[in-house]
Amino acid sequence: MTTSKNNGIGLVSLGCAKNLVDSEVLIKQLEYSKFRIVFEPKTLHHIDTVIVNTCGFIGDAKKESIDIILHYAEAKRTGKIQRLFLMGCLTERYRHELAIEIPEADGIFGVNQLPEIVREIGGEYRTKLLGERKITTPPHYAYLKIAEGCDRTCSFCAIPSIRGPHKSRPIGEIVSEAKYLAETGVKELLVISQDTTFYGIDLYGRRRLADLLNNLAEIKAIQWIRLHYTYPHAFPFDVLDVIRDHPNICNYIDIPLQHISNHILRSMKRGMSGNKSRELIERIRNTIPRVAIRTTFITGYPGESENDFNELCQFVEASEFERMGVFTYSHEEGTPAYQLKDNLPEKIKLKRQAHLMQLQEQISLKHNQKLVGKEINVLIDREENEFWVGRSEADSPEVDQEIFVRKTGNPIHPGTFYTVHITEANHFDLLGEIPV
Ligand code: SF4
């Protein structure tokens, strides 16, 4: 049965920004085939088909995906919708199990099957739309996926087995997509992939992230280019110079370190030692003035001793990262670490996560207090009660802190940059006003 054109297709996109980009490409294709797409539907009114783009990375994310699938399977069983399609990382990883467990699903697709999904729904997949997508983020910022998959072998990570080997997109294709996004009004590009620093090795036989960033920086309508998911091992230092030398590339770098203890880093197969990590952070700070470094750590990895954890705490206190996230270790079948004994109780993993975030709370407050009385460039994202909410160059959407700008009655436009005078600092956000 094909979807009637009057009725809509609800699309639910779970997981990371890389998955979101896939959803945006799919929306563009389906809308071009004259389907009406409701992104993240709040109700099922006028919707007879639902697509769930799933996440299958770690325990919590898998649970969320399964809960949502079951919700729509129930909706199908009770006739609220006629068709249900599943795609993404969870289905790539557990395709057979889901086919048995979710008989309500009309189609189960993996991660690189957009043409099949479009056809199955009754549309026509058009290659001419390559590089075009329907932005679901606020119109002034967008994610730019530069590659798919990963060639690394981090022992805790299932992504290479889900998304396959690293596959860089050609520079020309990425630049034309960035130009297309700029023409639609995008001012901030968030450069993403599983491993951005690996960019180019498969396609050009050498690292070409610096070249790519140089090309993207030529697009003057793009005022902020933000680099995410860099990998510490064999870090391409020319990238640091490019970030420093281009005013429209944010002095911001997202570099997940995961841990600092040699014993844990070795077991994680990160290809880095604690000292190499310290040297890299120092080099980044010495090369890019006022750089904001975002990193993430894992607590409770198999075999993480009190000493390992204390070393991590000392590193966090000494490094004073501007932005930091902490995940608890998730024992994932199919990963090398699954052979190890997941010997730390969940409550210890969570206790260590909370402790690290408490340390970071004080560090973040210290960074924020330095900005009180200063004026900073802020991109306004939205209105919220008596505030306009925005971000500085040091804040990536969804993951970092925000700046709450008091309303003064002057017209303010989301998607516009303003100079904001910072009046107050909290642990994880700032308050300010736009000088009249
Ligand atoms: S770099 Fe490591 S953690 Fe990141 S996606 Fe690749 S294997 Fe996973």
mmCIF file of N, CA and C and ligand atoms in Angstrom, residues 18 57 149-160 194-195 229 231 258 270, ligand 1:
data_model
loop_
_atom_site.group_PDB
_atom_site.id
_atom_site.type_symbol
_atom_site.label_atom_id
_atom_site.label_comp_id
_atom_site.label_asym_id
_atom_site.label_seq_id
_atom_site.Cartn_x
_atom_site.Cartn_y
_atom_site.Cartn_z
ATOM 1 N N LYS A 18 25.079 12.959 13.020
ATOM 2 C CA LYS A 18 25.335 12.270 11.756
ATOM 3 C C LYS A 18 24.069 11.557 11.289
ATOM 4 N N PHE A 57 24.060 2.913 19.391
ATOM 5 C CA PHE A 57 25.442 3.108 19.843
ATOM 6 C C PHE A 57 25.707 2.436 21.187
ATOM 7 N N GLY A 149 31.436 6.360 8.540
ATOM 8 C CA GLY A 149 32.186 5.203 9.003
ATOM 9 C C GLY A 149 33.461 5.561 9.748
ATOM 10 N N CYS A 150 34.202 4.533 10.173
ATOM 11 C CA CYS A 150 35.415 4.744 10.960
ATOM 12 C C CYS A 150 36.368 3.562 10.838
ATOM 13 N N ASP A 151 37.663 3.869 10.695
ATOM 14 C CA ASP A 151 38.699 2.829 10.567
ATOM 15 C C ASP A 151 39.400 2.555 11.885
ATOM 16 N N ARG A 152 38.993 3.262 12.950
ATOM 17 C CA ARG A 152 39.651 3.063 14.232
ATOM 18 C C ARG A 152 39.129 1.781 14.880
ATOM 19 N N THR A 153 39.822 1.362 15.939
ATOM 20 C CA THR A 153 39.424 0.102 16.607
ATOM 21 C C THR A 153 39.248 0.303 18.107
ATOM 22 N N CYS A 154 38.695 1.444 18.505
ATOM 23 C CA CYS A 154 38.511 1.695 19.935
ATOM 24 C C CYS A 154 37.700 0.543 20.522
ATOM 25 N N SER A 155 38.235 -0.036 21.571
ATOM 26 C CA SER A 155 37.704 -1.329 22.026
ATOM 27 C C SER A 155 36.276 -1.251 22.554
ATOM 28 N N PHE A 156 35.810 -0.083 22.982
ATOM 29 C CA PHE A 156 34.470 0.039 23.568
ATOM 30 C C PHE A 156 33.410 0.405 22.527
ATOM 31 N N CYS A 157 33.827 0.566 21.270
ATOM 32 C CA CYS A 157 32.936 1.232 20.316
ATOM 33 C C CYS A 157 32.385 0.307 19.234
ATOM 34 N N ALA A 158 31.085 0.354 19.041
ATOM 35 C CA ALA A 158 30.412 -0.501 18.046
ATOM 36 C C ALA A 158 30.254 0.191 16.701
ATOM 37 N N ILE A 159 30.622 1.488 16.627
ATOM 38 C CA ILE A 159 30.319 2.240 15.404
ATOM 39 C C ILE A 159 30.972 1.656 14.150
ATOM 40 N N PRO A 160 32.271 1.272 14.191
ATOM 41 C CA PRO A 160 32.835 0.713 12.959
ATOM 42 C C PRO A 160 32.043 -0.506 12.459
ATOM 43 N N GLN A 194 32.555 10.513 12.059
ATOM 44 C CA GLN A 194 32.978 9.765 13.239
ATOM 45 C C GLN A 194 34.396 10.147 13.625
ATOM 46 N N ASP A 195 35.216 10.490 12.624
ATOM 47 C CA ASP A 195 36.628 10.802 12.871
ATOM 48 C C ASP A 195 37.083 11.829 11.848
ATOM 49 N N TYR A 229 34.468 16.052 16.694
ATOM 50 C CA TYR A 229 34.925 14.665 16.568
ATOM 51 C C TYR A 229 36.312 14.522 15.962
ATOM 52 N N TYR A 231 40.198 13.227 16.332
ATOM 53 C CA TYR A 231 40.757 12.066 17.029
ATOM 54 C C TYR A 231 42.184 12.392 17.437
ATOM 55 N N GLN A 258 38.639 10.401 26.109
ATOM 56 C CA GLN A 258 38.091 9.191 26.727
ATOM 57 C C GLN A 258 38.739 8.803 28.056
ATOM 58 N N ARG A 270 43.346 3.237 22.050
ATOM 59 C CA ARG A 270 43.214 4.606 21.535
ATOM 60 C C ARG A 270 44.479 5.065 20.819
HETATM 61 S S1 SF4 B 1 37.029 6.970 16.635
HETATM 62 FE FE1 SF4 B 1 36.784 5.280 18.058
HETATM 63 S S2 SF4 B 1 35.081 5.966 19.356
HETATM 64 FE FE2 SF4 B 1 35.013 7.202 17.521
HETATM 65 S S3 SF4 B 1 33.631 6.152 16.114
HETATM 66 FE FE3 SF4 B 1 35.703 5.452 15.661
HETATM 67 S S4 SF4 B 1 35.964 3.580 16.854
HETATM 68 FE FE4 SF4 B 1 34.218 4.704 17.706
#
